[in-house]
């Protein structure tokens, strides 16, 4: 059997027996792509007892019936998993994250979405999980180089100072050279519990400051 050149969907062959099965499977896959909604992208193995029509993006190291299908769109068709390989520019909606994701040729990237980053000596930011981020600091930190960036996308982050009181010490951020600021540098506010918002646009080489707001009261 041949497959379509774009999405690799199995085509009906001449005088094929059971052509309706091939056709109906193609319709199910196209229905998911056209509708654009998948349940989750965090699973590497199929969920138990999926409903007919349930669809997922297969996470890294796919196993079981999803083996070797990383990043594919998996669709349950009458109890059997069928797959659609992603193509650059494909867009889907993640129902569990309430955000759009776009396949950039190597990874699914959230177009918006907000993620809470882990407060650590070096703060890691995988932007494919959300172009908006928050982090509550407990001490001075270094901002790591973000990963999975897309040219001309806007990335936003909110830093929250440690709560006031006790032995409060203001936290600062050490910025690597990949970040460029309008005034050559950026310092956080120093009041306990206050927030600083900074946005950047990635040009392929640098994260260029787009805007900033400081001394925001936390929500």
Short mmCIF file of N, CA, C and O in Angstrom, two decimals, residues 78-156:
data_model
loop_
_atom_site.label_atom_id
_atom_site.label_comp_id
_atom_site.label_asym_id
_atom_site.label_seq_id
_atom_site.Cartn_x
_atom_site.Cartn_y
_atom_site.Cartn_z
N UNK A 78 -10.93 2.25 17.15
CA UNK A 78 -11.58 0.98 17.49
C UNK A 78 -10.64 0.03 18.22
O UNK A 78 -10.57 -1.16 17.93
N UNK A 79 -9.87 0.59 19.16
CA UNK A 79 -9.00 -0.24 19.99
C UNK A 79 -7.60 -0.44 19.46
O UNK A 79 -6.77 -1.08 20.12
N UNK A 80 -7.29 0.09 18.29
CA UNK A 80 -5.96 -0.03 17.70
C UNK A 80 -5.35 1.36 17.51
O UNK A 80 -6.03 2.29 17.09
N UNK A 81 -4.07 1.49 17.83
CA UNK A 81 -3.41 2.78 17.71
C UNK A 81 -2.92 2.99 16.28
O UNK A 81 -2.22 2.16 15.71
N UNK A 82 -3.33 4.11 15.70
CA UNK A 82 -2.87 4.53 14.39
C UNK A 82 -2.08 5.83 14.57
O UNK A 82 -2.32 6.59 15.51
N UNK A 83 -1.15 6.09 13.66
CA UNK A 83 -0.21 7.19 13.87
C UNK A 83 -0.11 8.11 12.66
O UNK A 83 -0.26 7.68 11.52
N UNK A 84 0.17 9.35 12.97
CA UNK A 84 0.44 10.35 11.93
C UNK A 84 1.75 11.04 12.30
O UNK A 84 1.88 11.60 13.40
N UNK A 85 2.73 10.95 11.41
CA UNK A 85 4.01 11.60 11.66
C UNK A 85 3.85 13.11 11.55
O UNK A 85 3.18 13.60 10.63
N UNK A 86 4.45 13.89 12.46
CA UNK A 86 4.30 15.35 12.39
C UNK A 86 5.11 15.93 11.24
O UNK A 86 6.14 15.38 10.85
N UNK A 87 4.64 17.03 10.71
CA UNK A 87 5.39 17.78 9.70
C UNK A 87 5.57 19.20 10.21
O UNK A 87 4.76 19.70 11.00
N UNK A 88 6.63 19.85 9.79
CA UNK A 88 6.92 21.19 10.26
C UNK A 88 5.75 22.14 9.97
O UNK A 88 5.23 22.17 8.86
N UNK A 89 5.34 22.84 11.01
CA UNK A 89 4.22 23.77 10.88
C UNK A 89 2.90 23.20 11.35
O UNK A 89 1.93 23.95 11.48
N UNK A 90 2.84 21.88 11.63
CA UNK A 90 1.59 21.29 12.12
C UNK A 90 1.24 21.91 13.47
O UNK A 90 2.09 22.09 14.33
N UNK A 91 -0.03 22.24 13.65
CA UNK A 91 -0.50 22.89 14.87
C UNK A 91 -1.61 22.06 15.51
O UNK A 91 -2.53 21.62 14.83
N UNK A 92 -1.52 21.87 16.82
CA UNK A 92 -2.54 21.14 17.57
C UNK A 92 -2.85 21.89 18.86
O UNK A 92 -2.09 22.77 19.27
N UNK A 93 -3.96 21.50 19.48
CA UNK A 93 -4.36 22.11 20.75
C UNK A 93 -4.26 21.05 21.84
O UNK A 93 -4.85 19.96 21.71
N UNK A 94 -3.50 21.34 22.90
CA UNK A 94 -3.35 20.42 24.02
C UNK A 94 -4.46 20.68 25.04
O UNK A 94 -4.50 21.73 25.68
N UNK A 95 -5.33 19.71 25.19
CA UNK A 95 -6.48 19.90 26.06
C UNK A 95 -6.08 19.98 27.53
O UNK A 95 -6.71 20.72 28.30
N UNK A 96 -5.04 19.25 27.94
CA UNK A 96 -4.66 19.27 29.35
C UNK A 96 -3.88 20.54 29.72
O UNK A 96 -3.91 20.98 30.86
N UNK A 97 -3.20 21.15 28.75
CA UNK A 97 -2.42 22.35 29.01
C UNK A 97 -3.15 23.63 28.57
O UNK A 97 -2.69 24.74 28.86
N UNK A 98 -4.25 23.46 27.84
CA UNK A 98 -5.01 24.60 27.34
C UNK A 98 -4.15 25.58 26.55
O UNK A 98 -4.20 26.80 26.76
N UNK A 99 -3.36 25.02 25.63
CA UNK A 99 -2.51 25.86 24.80
C UNK A 99 -2.26 25.20 23.46
O UNK A 99 -2.39 23.98 23.32
N UNK A 100 -1.92 26.01 22.46
CA UNK A 100 -1.55 25.49 21.15
C UNK A 100 -0.09 25.05 21.16
O UNK A 100 0.75 25.66 21.83
N UNK A 101 0.21 24.01 20.39
CA UNK A 101 1.60 23.61 20.16
C UNK A 101 1.83 23.53 18.66
O UNK A 101 0.94 23.17 17.89
N UNK A 102 3.04 23.90 18.25
CA UNK A 102 3.43 23.88 16.85
C UNK A 102 4.67 23.01 16.71
O UNK A 102 5.61 23.12 17.52
N UNK A 103 4.69 22.14 15.69
CA UNK A 103 5.86 21.30 15.46
C UNK A 103 6.84 22.09 14.59
O UNK A 103 6.52 22.51 13.48
N UNK A 104 8.06 22.31 15.12
CA UNK A 104 9.04 23.14 14.40
C UNK A 104 10.03 22.34 13.57
O UNK A 104 11.04 22.88 13.11
N UNK A 105 9.75 21.06 13.41
CA UNK A 105 10.64 20.19 12.65
C UNK A 105 11.42 19.24 13.52
O UNK A 105 11.97 18.25 13.03
N UNK A 106 11.47 19.52 14.83
CA UNK A 106 12.18 18.64 15.75
C UNK A 106 11.47 18.45 17.08
O UNK A 106 11.65 17.42 17.73
N UNK A 107 10.67 19.43 17.49
CA UNK A 107 9.99 19.34 18.78
C UNK A 107 8.68 20.11 18.72
O UNK A 107 8.53 21.04 17.92
N UNK A 108 7.69 19.67 19.53
CA UNK A 108 6.43 20.39 19.65
C UNK A 108 6.64 21.54 20.64
O UNK A 108 7.04 21.33 21.78
N UNK A 109 6.35 22.77 20.21
CA UNK A 109 6.58 23.95 21.04
C UNK A 109 5.26 24.64 21.36
O UNK A 109 4.46 24.91 20.47
N UNK A 110 5.06 24.90 22.65
CA UNK A 110 3.87 25.63 23.08
C UNK A 110 3.98 27.07 22.59
O UNK A 110 5.00 27.73 22.81
N UNK A 111 2.94 27.54 21.93
CA UNK A 111 2.95 28.91 21.44
C UNK A 111 2.75 29.90 22.57
O UNK A 111 3.28 31.01 22.55
N UNK A 112 1.99 29.53 23.57
CA UNK A 112 1.81 30.33 24.77
C UNK A 112 2.07 29.40 25.95
O UNK A 112 3.11 28.82 26.04
N UNK A 113 1.09 29.23 26.82
CA UNK A 113 1.27 28.33 27.96
C UNK A 113 2.20 28.92 29.00
O UNK A 113 3.16 29.62 28.67
N UNK A 114 1.91 28.66 30.26
CA UNK A 114 2.74 29.16 31.36
C UNK A 114 3.25 27.99 32.17
O UNK A 114 2.50 27.08 32.52
N UNK A 115 4.53 28.01 32.47
CA UNK A 115 5.12 26.96 33.29
C UNK A 115 5.84 27.57 34.49
O UNK A 115 6.39 28.67 34.41
N UNK A 116 5.80 26.86 35.61
CA UNK A 116 6.52 27.28 36.80
C UNK A 116 7.91 26.65 36.77
O UNK A 116 8.04 25.43 36.81
N UNK A 117 8.94 27.49 36.68
CA UNK A 117 10.31 26.99 36.63
C UNK A 117 10.79 26.65 38.04
O UNK A 117 10.31 27.20 39.04
N UNK A 118 11.75 25.74 38.09
CA UNK A 118 12.32 25.32 39.37
C UNK A 118 13.39 26.30 39.82
O UNK A 118 14.30 26.64 39.06
N UNK A 119 13.26 26.77 41.05
CA UNK A 119 14.28 27.63 41.65
C UNK A 119 15.52 26.79 41.90
O UNK A 119 15.50 25.84 42.68
N UNK A 120 16.61 27.12 41.21
CA UNK A 120 17.85 26.33 41.34
C UNK A 120 19.03 27.26 41.11
O UNK A 120 18.86 28.42 40.69
N UNK A 121 20.23 26.79 41.40
CA UNK A 121 21.43 27.60 41.22
C UNK A 121 21.48 28.17 39.81
O UNK A 121 21.78 29.35 39.60
N UNK A 122 21.19 27.31 38.82
CA UNK A 122 21.01 27.75 37.44
C UNK A 122 19.59 27.40 37.04
O UNK A 122 19.19 26.24 37.11
N UNK A 123 18.82 28.40 36.64
CA UNK A 123 17.41 28.20 36.31
C UNK A 123 17.29 27.71 34.88
O UNK A 123 17.74 28.38 33.94
N UNK A 124 16.69 26.53 34.71
CA UNK A 124 16.52 25.94 33.39
C UNK A 124 15.14 26.31 32.85
O UNK A 124 14.15 26.30 33.57
N UNK A 125 15.10 26.60 31.54
CA UNK A 125 13.84 26.97 30.89
C UNK A 125 13.73 26.28 29.54
O UNK A 125 14.36 26.70 28.58
N UNK A 126 12.95 25.21 29.49
CA UNK A 126 12.64 24.54 28.22
C UNK A 126 11.41 25.22 27.66
O UNK A 126 10.29 24.96 28.07
N UNK A 127 11.62 26.11 26.70
CA UNK A 127 10.51 26.94 26.22
C UNK A 127 9.48 26.17 25.42
O UNK A 127 8.39 26.69 25.17
N UNK A 128 9.80 24.92 25.03
CA UNK A 128 8.79 24.12 24.33
C UNK A 128 7.61 23.81 25.23
O UNK A 128 6.52 23.50 24.76
N UNK A 129 7.81 23.92 26.55
CA UNK A 129 6.75 23.64 27.52
C UNK A 129 5.92 24.87 27.86
O UNK A 129 4.96 24.78 28.61
N UNK A 130 6.30 26.01 27.32
CA UNK A 130 5.56 27.24 27.57
C UNK A 130 6.42 28.46 27.30
O UNK A 130 7.55 28.54 27.80
N UNK A 131 5.91 29.41 26.51
CA UNK A 131 6.67 30.62 26.25
C UNK A 131 6.54 31.64 27.38
O UNK A 131 7.24 32.64 27.39
N UNK A 132 5.65 31.37 28.33
CA UNK A 132 5.51 32.18 29.53
C UNK A 132 6.00 31.36 30.72
O UNK A 132 5.70 30.18 30.82
N UNK A 133 6.75 32.01 31.62
CA UNK A 133 7.29 31.28 32.76
C UNK A 133 7.25 32.13 34.02
O UNK A 133 7.24 33.37 33.95
N UNK A 134 7.22 31.46 35.15
CA UNK A 134 7.31 32.12 36.45
C UNK A 134 8.33 31.37 37.29
O UNK A 134 8.53 30.16 37.12
N UNK A 135 8.98 32.08 38.19
CA UNK A 135 9.88 31.42 39.15
C UNK A 135 9.93 32.27 40.42
O UNK A 135 10.04 33.48 40.36
N UNK A 136 9.79 31.60 41.56
CA UNK A 136 9.92 32.25 42.87
C UNK A 136 11.31 31.97 43.39
O UNK A 136 11.70 30.81 43.58
N UNK A 137 12.07 33.02 43.60
CA UNK A 137 13.47 32.88 43.99
C UNK A 137 13.62 32.74 45.50
O UNK A 137 12.83 33.27 46.27
N UNK A 138 14.68 32.04 45.90
CA UNK A 138 15.01 31.95 47.33
C UNK A 138 16.39 32.54 47.60
O UNK A 138 16.77 32.74 48.75
N UNK A 139 17.15 32.81 46.51
CA UNK A 139 18.49 33.37 46.63
C UNK A 139 18.91 33.87 45.25
O UNK A 139 18.18 33.69 44.27
N UNK A 140 20.06 34.49 45.17
CA UNK A 140 20.58 34.93 43.88
C UNK A 140 20.84 33.73 42.98
O UNK A 140 21.42 32.73 43.41
N UNK A 141 20.41 33.83 41.72
CA UNK A 141 20.50 32.72 40.79
C UNK A 141 21.11 33.16 39.47
O UNK A 141 21.22 34.35 39.18
N UNK A 142 21.49 32.16 38.66
CA UNK A 142 21.93 32.39 37.29
C UNK A 142 20.84 31.90 36.36
O UNK A 142 20.31 30.80 36.53
N UNK A 143 20.50 32.72 35.38
CA UNK A 143 19.52 32.31 34.38
C UNK A 143 20.22 31.48 33.32
O UNK A 143 21.17 31.93 32.68
N UNK A 144 19.77 30.25 33.16
CA UNK A 144 20.36 29.39 32.14
C UNK A 144 19.93 29.81 30.75
O UNK A 144 18.98 30.57 30.57
N UNK A 145 20.64 29.32 29.75
CA UNK A 145 20.27 29.59 28.36
C UNK A 145 19.02 28.79 28.01
O UNK A 145 19.02 27.57 28.12
N UNK A 146 17.92 29.44 27.64
CA UNK A 146 16.70 28.70 27.32
C UNK A 146 16.92 27.74 26.15
O UNK A 146 17.74 27.99 25.27
N UNK A 147 16.17 26.67 26.13
CA UNK A 147 16.26 25.68 25.06
C UNK A 147 14.99 25.68 24.22
O UNK A 147 13.94 26.16 24.64
N UNK A 148 15.11 25.14 23.01
CA UNK A 148 13.98 24.99 22.06
C UNK A 148 13.34 26.34 21.71
O UNK A 148 12.12 26.47 21.66
N UNK A 149 14.20 27.31 21.44
CA UNK A 149 13.73 28.64 21.04
C UNK A 149 13.38 28.68 19.56
O UNK A 149 13.95 27.93 18.75
N UNK A 150 12.44 29.54 19.21
CA UNK A 150 12.03 29.74 17.82
C UNK A 150 12.22 31.21 17.44
O UNK A 150 11.83 32.11 18.20
N UNK A 151 12.82 31.45 16.28
CA UNK A 151 13.13 32.80 15.84
C UNK A 151 11.86 33.65 15.77
O UNK A 151 10.82 33.21 15.24
N UNK A 152 11.97 34.86 16.31
CA UNK A 152 10.91 35.88 16.33
C UNK A 152 9.75 35.57 17.27
O UNK A 152 8.76 36.31 17.28
N UNK A 153 9.87 34.52 18.08
CA UNK A 153 8.86 34.29 19.10
C UNK A 153 9.16 35.16 20.32
O UNK A 153 10.32 35.49 20.60
N UNK A 154 8.11 35.51 21.05
CA UNK A 154 8.23 36.32 22.26
C UNK A 154 8.17 35.41 23.49
O UNK A 154 7.29 34.55 23.59
N UNK A 155 9.11 35.62 24.40
CA UNK A 155 9.19 34.81 25.62
C UNK A 155 9.12 35.73 26.84
O UNK A 155 9.82 36.75 26.88
N UNK A 156 8.29 35.35 27.82
CA UNK A 156 8.04 36.22 28.96
C UNK A 156 8.27 35.45 30.26
O UNK A 156 7.91 34.28 30.36
#
